[in-house]
Coordinates of N, CA and C in Angstrom, one line a residue:
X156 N 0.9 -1.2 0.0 CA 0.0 0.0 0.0 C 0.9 1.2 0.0
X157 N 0.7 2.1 -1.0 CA 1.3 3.7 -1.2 C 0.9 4.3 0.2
X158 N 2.0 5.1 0.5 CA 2.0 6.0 1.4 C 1.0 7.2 1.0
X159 N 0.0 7.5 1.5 CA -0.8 8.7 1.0 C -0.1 10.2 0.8
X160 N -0.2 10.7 -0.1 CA 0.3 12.5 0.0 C -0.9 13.1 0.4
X161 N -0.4 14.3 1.2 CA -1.1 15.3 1.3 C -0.8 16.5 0.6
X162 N -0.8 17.7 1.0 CA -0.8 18.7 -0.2 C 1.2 19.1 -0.1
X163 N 1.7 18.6 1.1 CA 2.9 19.1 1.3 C 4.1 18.0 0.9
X164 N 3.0 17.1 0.3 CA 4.0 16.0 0.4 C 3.8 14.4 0.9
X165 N 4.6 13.5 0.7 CA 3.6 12.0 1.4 C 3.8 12.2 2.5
X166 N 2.8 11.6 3.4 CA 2.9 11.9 4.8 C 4.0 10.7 5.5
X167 N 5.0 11.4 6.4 CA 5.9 10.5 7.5 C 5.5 9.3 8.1
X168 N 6.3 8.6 8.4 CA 5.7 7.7 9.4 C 6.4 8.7 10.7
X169 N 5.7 8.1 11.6 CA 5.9 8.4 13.0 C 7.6 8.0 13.4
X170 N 8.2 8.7 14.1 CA 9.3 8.4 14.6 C 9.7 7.1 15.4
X171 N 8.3 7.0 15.7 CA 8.3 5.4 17.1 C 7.1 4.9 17.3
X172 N 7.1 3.5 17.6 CA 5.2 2.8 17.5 C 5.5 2.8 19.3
X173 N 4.2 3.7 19.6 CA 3.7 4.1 20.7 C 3.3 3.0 21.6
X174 N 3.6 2.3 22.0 CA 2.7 1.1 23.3 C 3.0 1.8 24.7
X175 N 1.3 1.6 24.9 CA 1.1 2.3 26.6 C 1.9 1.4 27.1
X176 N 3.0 1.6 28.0 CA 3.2 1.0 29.1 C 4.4 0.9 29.2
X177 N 4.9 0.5 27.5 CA 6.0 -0.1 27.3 C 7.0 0.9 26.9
X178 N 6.8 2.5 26.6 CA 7.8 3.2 25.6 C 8.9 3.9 26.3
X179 N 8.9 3.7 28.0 CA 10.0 4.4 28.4 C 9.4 5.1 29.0
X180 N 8.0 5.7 29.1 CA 7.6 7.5 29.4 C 7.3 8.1 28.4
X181 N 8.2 7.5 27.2 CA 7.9 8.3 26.0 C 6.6 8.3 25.1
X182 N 5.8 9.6 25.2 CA 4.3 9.4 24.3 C 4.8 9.4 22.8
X183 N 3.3 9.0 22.3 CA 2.8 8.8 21.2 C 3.6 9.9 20.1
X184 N 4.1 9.7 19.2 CA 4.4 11.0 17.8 C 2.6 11.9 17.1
X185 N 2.5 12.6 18.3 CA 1.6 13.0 17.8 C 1.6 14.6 16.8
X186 N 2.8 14.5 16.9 CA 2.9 15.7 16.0 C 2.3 15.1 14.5
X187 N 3.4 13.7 13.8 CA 3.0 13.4 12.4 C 1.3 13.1 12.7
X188 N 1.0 12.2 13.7 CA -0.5 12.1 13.4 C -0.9 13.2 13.6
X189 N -0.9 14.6 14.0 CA -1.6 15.6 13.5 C -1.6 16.0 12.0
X190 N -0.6 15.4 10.7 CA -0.9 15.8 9.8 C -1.5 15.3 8.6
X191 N -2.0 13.7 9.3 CA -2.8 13.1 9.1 C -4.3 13.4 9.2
X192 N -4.5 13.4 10.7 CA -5.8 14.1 11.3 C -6.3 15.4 10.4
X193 N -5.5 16.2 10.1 CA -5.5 17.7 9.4 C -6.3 17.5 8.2
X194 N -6.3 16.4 7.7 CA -6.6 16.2 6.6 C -8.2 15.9 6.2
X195 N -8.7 15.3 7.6 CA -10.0 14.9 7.9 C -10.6 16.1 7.8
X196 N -12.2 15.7 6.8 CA -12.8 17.2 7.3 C -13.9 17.3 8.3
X197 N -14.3 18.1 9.1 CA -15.3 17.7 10.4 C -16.3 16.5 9.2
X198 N -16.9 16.7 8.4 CA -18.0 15.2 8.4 C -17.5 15.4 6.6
X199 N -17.3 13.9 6.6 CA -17.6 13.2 5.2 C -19.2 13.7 4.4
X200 N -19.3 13.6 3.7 CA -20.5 13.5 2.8 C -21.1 12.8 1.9
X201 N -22.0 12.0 2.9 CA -22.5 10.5 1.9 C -21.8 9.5 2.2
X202 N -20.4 9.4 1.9 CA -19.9 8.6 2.5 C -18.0 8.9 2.5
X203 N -17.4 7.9 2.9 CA -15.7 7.8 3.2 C -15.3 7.7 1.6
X204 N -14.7 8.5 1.1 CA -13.9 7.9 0.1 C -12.8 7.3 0.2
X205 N -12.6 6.0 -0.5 CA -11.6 5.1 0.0 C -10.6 5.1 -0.7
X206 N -10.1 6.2 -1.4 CA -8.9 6.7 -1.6 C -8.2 8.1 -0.4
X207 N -9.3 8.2 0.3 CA -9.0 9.5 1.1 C -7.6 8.9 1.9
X208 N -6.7 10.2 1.9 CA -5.1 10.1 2.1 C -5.3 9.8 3.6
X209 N -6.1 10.3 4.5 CA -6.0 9.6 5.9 C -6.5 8.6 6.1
X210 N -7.5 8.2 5.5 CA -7.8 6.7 6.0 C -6.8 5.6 5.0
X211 N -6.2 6.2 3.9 CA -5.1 5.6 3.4 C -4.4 4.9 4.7
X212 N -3.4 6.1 4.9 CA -2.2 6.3 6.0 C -2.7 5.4 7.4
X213 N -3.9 5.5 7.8 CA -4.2 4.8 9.2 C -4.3 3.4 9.0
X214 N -4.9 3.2 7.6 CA -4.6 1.6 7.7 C -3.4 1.3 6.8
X215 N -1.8 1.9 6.5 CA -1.2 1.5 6.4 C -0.2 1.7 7.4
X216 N -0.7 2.6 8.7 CA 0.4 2.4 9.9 C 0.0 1.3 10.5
X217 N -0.8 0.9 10.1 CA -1.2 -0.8 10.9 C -0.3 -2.1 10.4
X218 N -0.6 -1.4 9.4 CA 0.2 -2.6 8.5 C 2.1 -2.3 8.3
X219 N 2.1 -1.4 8.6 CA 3.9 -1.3 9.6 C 4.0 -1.3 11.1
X220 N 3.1 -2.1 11.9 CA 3.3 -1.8 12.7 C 2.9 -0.8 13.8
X221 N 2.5 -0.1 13.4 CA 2.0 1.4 14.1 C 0.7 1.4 14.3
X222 N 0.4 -0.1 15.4 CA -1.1 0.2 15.9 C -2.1 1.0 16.8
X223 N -1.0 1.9 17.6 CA -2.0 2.9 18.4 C -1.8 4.1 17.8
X224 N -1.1 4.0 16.9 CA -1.2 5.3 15.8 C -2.6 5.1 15.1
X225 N -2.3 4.2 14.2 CA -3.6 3.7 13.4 C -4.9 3.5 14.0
X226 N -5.0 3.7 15.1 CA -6.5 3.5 15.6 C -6.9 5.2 16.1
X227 N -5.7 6.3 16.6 CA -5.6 7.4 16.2 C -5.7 7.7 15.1
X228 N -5.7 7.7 13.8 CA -6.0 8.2 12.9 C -7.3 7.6 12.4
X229 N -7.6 6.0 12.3 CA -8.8 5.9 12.2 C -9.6 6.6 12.8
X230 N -9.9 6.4 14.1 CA -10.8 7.2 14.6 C -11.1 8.5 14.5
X231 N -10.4 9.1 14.2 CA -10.1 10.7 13.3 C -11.4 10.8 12.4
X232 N -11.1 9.4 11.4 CA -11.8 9.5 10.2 C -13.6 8.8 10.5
X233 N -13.5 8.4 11.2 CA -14.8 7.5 11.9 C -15.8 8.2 12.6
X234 N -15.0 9.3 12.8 CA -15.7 10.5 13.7 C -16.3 11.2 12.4
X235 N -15.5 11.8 11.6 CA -16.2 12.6 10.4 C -17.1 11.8 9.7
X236 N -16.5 10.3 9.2 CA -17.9 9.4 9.0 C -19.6 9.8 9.4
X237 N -20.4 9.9 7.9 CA -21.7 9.6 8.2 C -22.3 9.0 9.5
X238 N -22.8 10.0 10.3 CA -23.5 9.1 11.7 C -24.2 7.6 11.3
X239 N -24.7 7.6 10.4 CA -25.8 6.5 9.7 C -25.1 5.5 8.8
X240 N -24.0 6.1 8.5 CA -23.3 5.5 7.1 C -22.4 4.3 7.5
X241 N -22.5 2.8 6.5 CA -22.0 2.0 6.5 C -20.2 2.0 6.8
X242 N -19.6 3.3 6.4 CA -18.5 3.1 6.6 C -18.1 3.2 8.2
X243 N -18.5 3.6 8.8 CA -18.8 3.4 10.2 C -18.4 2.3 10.7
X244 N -19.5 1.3 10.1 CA -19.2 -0.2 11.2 C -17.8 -0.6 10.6
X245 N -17.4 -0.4 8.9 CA -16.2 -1.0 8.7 C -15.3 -0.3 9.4
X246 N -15.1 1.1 9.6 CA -14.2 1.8 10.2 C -13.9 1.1 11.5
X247 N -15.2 1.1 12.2 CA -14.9 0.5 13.7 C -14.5 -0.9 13.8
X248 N -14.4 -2.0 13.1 CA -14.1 -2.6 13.0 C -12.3 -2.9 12.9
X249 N -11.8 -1.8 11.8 CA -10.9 -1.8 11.5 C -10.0 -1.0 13.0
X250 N -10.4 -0.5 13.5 CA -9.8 0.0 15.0 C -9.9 -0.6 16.0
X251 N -11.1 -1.7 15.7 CA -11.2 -2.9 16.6 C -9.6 -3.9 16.4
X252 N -9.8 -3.8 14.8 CA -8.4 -4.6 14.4 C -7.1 -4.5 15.4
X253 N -7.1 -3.1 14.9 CA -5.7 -2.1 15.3 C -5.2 -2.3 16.6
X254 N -6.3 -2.2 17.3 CA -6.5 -2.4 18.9 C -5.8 -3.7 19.3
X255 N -7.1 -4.6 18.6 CA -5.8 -6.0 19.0 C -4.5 -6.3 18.6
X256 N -4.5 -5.7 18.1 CA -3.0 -6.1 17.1 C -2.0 -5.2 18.2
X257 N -2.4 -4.3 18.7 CA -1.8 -3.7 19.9 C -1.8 -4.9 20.8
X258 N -2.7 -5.0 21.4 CA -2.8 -6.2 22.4 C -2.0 -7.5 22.4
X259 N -1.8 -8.2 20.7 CA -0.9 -9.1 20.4 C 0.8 -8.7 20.4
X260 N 0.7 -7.3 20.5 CA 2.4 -6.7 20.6 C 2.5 -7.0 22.4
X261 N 1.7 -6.0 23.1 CA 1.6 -6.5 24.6 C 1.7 -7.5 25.1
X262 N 1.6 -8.6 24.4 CA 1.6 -10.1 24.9 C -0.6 -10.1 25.7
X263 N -0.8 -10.0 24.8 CA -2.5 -9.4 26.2 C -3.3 -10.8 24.7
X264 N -3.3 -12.0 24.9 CA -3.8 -12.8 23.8 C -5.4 -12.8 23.5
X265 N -5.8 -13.1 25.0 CA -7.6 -12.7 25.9 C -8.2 -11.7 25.0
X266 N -7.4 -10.5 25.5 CA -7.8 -9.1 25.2 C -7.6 -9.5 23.4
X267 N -6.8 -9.7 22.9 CA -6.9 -9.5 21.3 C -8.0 -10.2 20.7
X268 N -8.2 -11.7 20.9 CA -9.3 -12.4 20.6 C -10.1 -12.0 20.8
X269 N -10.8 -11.3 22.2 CA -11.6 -10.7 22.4 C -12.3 -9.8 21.3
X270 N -11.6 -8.5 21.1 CA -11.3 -7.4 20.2 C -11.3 -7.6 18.6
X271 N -10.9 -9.2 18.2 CA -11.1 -9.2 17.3 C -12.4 -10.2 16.7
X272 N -12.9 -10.6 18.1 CA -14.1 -11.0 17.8 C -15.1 -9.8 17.6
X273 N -15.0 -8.9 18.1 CA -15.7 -7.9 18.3 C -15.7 -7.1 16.7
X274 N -14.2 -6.8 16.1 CA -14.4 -6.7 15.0 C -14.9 -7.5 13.8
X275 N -15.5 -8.8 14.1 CA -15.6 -10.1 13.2 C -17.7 -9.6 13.3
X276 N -18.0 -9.1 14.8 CA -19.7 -9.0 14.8 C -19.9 -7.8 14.1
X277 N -18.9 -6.5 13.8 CA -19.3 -5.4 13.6 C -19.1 -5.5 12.1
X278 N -18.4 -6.6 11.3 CA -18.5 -7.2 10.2 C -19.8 -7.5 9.4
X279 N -20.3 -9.0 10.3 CA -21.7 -9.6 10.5 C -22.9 -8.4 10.2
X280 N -22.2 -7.3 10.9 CA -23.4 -5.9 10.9 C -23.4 -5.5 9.8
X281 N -22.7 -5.3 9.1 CA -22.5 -4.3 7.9 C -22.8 -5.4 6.8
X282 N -22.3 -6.8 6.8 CA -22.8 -7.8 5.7 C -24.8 -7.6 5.7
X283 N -25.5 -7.7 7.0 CA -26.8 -7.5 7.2 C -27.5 -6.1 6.4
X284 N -26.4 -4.9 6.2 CA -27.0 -3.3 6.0 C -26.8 -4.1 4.6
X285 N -27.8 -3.4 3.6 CA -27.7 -3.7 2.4 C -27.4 -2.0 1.7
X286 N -26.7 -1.6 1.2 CA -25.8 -0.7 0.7 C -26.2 -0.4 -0.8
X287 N -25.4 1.2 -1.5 CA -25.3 1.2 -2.9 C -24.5 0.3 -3.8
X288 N -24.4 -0.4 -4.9 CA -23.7 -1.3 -5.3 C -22.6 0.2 -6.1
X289 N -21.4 -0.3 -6.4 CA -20.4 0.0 -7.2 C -20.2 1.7 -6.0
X290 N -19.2 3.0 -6.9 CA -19.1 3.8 -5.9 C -18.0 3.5 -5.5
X291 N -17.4 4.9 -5.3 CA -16.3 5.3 -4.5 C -16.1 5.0 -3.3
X292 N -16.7 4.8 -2.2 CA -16.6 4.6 -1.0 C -15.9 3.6 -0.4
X293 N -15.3 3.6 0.8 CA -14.7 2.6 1.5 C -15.4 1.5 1.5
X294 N -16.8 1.7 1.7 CA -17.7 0.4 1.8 C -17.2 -0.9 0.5
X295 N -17.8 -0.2 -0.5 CA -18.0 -0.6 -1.5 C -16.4 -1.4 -2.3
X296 N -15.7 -0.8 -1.6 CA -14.4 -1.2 -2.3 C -13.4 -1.4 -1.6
X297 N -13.9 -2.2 -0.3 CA -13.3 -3.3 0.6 C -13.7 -4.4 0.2
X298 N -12.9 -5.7 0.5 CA -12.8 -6.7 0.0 C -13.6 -7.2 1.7
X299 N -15.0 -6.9 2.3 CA -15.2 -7.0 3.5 C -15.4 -9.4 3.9
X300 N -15.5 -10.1 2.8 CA -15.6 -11.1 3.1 C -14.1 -11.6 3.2
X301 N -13.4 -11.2 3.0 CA -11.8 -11.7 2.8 C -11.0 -11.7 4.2
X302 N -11.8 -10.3 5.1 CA -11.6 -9.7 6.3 C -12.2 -10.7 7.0
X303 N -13.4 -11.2 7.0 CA -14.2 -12.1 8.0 C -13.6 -13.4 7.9
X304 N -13.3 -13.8 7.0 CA -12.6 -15.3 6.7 C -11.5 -14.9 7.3
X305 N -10.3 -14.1 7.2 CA -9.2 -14.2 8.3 C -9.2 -13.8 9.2
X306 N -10.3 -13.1 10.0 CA -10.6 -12.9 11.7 C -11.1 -14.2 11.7
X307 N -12.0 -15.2 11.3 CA -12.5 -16.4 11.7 C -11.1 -17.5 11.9
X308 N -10.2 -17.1 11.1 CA -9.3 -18.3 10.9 C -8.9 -18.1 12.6
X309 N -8.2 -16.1 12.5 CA -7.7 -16.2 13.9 C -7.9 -16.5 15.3
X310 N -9.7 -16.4 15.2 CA -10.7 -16.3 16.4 C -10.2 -18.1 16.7
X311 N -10.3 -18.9 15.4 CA -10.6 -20.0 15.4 C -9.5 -21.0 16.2
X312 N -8.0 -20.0 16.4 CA -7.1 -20.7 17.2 C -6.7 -20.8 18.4
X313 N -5.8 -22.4 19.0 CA -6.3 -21.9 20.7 C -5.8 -21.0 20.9
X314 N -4.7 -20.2 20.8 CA -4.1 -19.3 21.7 C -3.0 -18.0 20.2
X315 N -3.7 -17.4 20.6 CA -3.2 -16.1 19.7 C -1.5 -15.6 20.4
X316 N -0.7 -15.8 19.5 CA 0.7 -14.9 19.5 C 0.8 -13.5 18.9
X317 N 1.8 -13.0 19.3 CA 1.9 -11.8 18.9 C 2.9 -11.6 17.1
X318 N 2.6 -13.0 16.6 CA 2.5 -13.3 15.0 C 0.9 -13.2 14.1
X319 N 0.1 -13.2 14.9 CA -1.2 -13.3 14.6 C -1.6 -12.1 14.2
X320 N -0.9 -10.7 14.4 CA -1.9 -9.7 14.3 C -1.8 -9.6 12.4
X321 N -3.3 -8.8 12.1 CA -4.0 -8.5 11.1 C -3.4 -7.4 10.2
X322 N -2.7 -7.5 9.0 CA -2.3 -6.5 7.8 C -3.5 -6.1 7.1
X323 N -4.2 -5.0 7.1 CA -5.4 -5.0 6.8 C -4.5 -4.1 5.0
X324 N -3.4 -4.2 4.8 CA -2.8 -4.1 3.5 C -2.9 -5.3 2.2
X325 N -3.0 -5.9 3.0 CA -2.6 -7.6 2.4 C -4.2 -7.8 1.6
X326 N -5.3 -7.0 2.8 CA -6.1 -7.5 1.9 C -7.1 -6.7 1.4
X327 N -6.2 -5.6 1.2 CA -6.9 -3.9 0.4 C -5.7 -3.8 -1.2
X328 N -4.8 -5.3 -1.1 CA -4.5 -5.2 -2.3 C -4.7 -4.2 -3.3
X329 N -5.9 -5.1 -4.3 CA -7.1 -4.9 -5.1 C -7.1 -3.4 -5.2
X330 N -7.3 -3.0 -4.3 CA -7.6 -1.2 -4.1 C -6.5 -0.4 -5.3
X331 N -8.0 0.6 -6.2 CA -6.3 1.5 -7.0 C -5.9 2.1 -6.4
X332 N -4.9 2.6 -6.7 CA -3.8 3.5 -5.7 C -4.4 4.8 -6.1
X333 N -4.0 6.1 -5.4 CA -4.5 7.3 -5.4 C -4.0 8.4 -6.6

């Protein structure tokens, strides 16, 4: 997955992947995620377009690694999200992801399975919403059954490692680039 640009340029990665507990004292790089966030506008319209450069960037700091970044920046974008709108449950989902994939860095296995069952129901919800066919939107041009088959696979093992966590890049392939 391409690094998203914004108007100054592609956006950075973060200087260091943030884990509560673990970083020394040292917080989050919230400076680069502010230039991410920046980019969000208070509300989407209709819906997420899924070329948009921040929801790019938040699910590819996931996929390097940078899961309490990436659920900062999703959530950025989840907030401007349609109150009503399908990209919603995928979003939350995908910070559901993020989260655990934090939690499989922590060694926290419980808590990941957990979290990622949680993202597997908020899946279930959005396969039930019946939606626009074709369209720009995040909805529409996620690969959302590809996601449910590899949360099932993971849910489905006895005990989750911190090898287990979710590249949500791997399976946004497909996706054109911006």
């Amino acid at each position: 997955m391409n690094v998203p640009s914004h108007a100054a340029g592609p956006l950075p990665w973060p200087q260091w992947a943030y884990v509560p507990g673990e970083t020394g004292g040292i917080e989050a790089d919230d400076e680069t995620l502010g230039l991410a966030k920046a980019l969000v506008p208070s509300a989407f319209r209709g819906f997420v377009p899924a070329r948009h450069p921040a929801l790019r960037y938040g699910l590819a700091l996931n996929d390097r690694g940078y899961f309490w970044e990436a659920q900062e920046v999703l959530e950025t974008v989840w907030a401007a999200a349609p109150q009503s709108g399908r990209e919603r449950i995928l979003l939350r989902a995908c910070i559901h992801i993020a989260n655990a994939n934090l939690r499989l860095r922590m060694q926290k296995a419980h808590s990941a399975a957990r979290l990622f069952g949680d993202a597997l129901a908020e899946l279930r919800a959005l396969s039930a919403r019946k939606g626009a066919s074709g369209g720009d939107g995040f909805v529409e041009s996620f690969p959302v059954a590809a996601l449910v088959a590899l949360l099932q696979a993971k849910i489905g093992r006895p005990q989750l490692s911190k090898a287990d966590w979710i590249g949500l890049g791997a399976i946004v392939r497909s996706w054109p680039t911006a």
